[in-house]
Amino acid sequence: MVKILLNGESKEVGAANILALIEEIGIEARKLAVEQNLEIVPRSQYHETAINDGDRIEIVHFVGGG
């Protein structure tokens, strides 16, 4: 388990990378943007971007509408 700040809230997660974190919190990966420590993480790198203790992660989920 690692302690991170996820969207401003302290959380302990078991995920080793960004893709696993998205799956752990139950968000669909297609319509979101992820920032790790003030850097945008490209979708193509979700599976290889490691999560470390103390990381600040922001996840923005896009919702369609009109």
Steps between C-alpha positions, in 0.01 A plus 500: 500500500615853423367829634410752232300819471219423254295800389595676822418208732751280680458137390677168542495296182640167389543603136852489359433720196248753368296244304464279809395806704229586248373141517522498883282808536258382231519773238484431127839589351368623163374843606743636753821690549762418763757731654777363723706750699393787271587308179236371255533124451434395137239223472755283319719505814235416764617139525868591544472807725579384854320636804728592789439585863411869530393551136239764430259367240209686344248313286249696293208300359329655197122475484306572181185702494334791344 
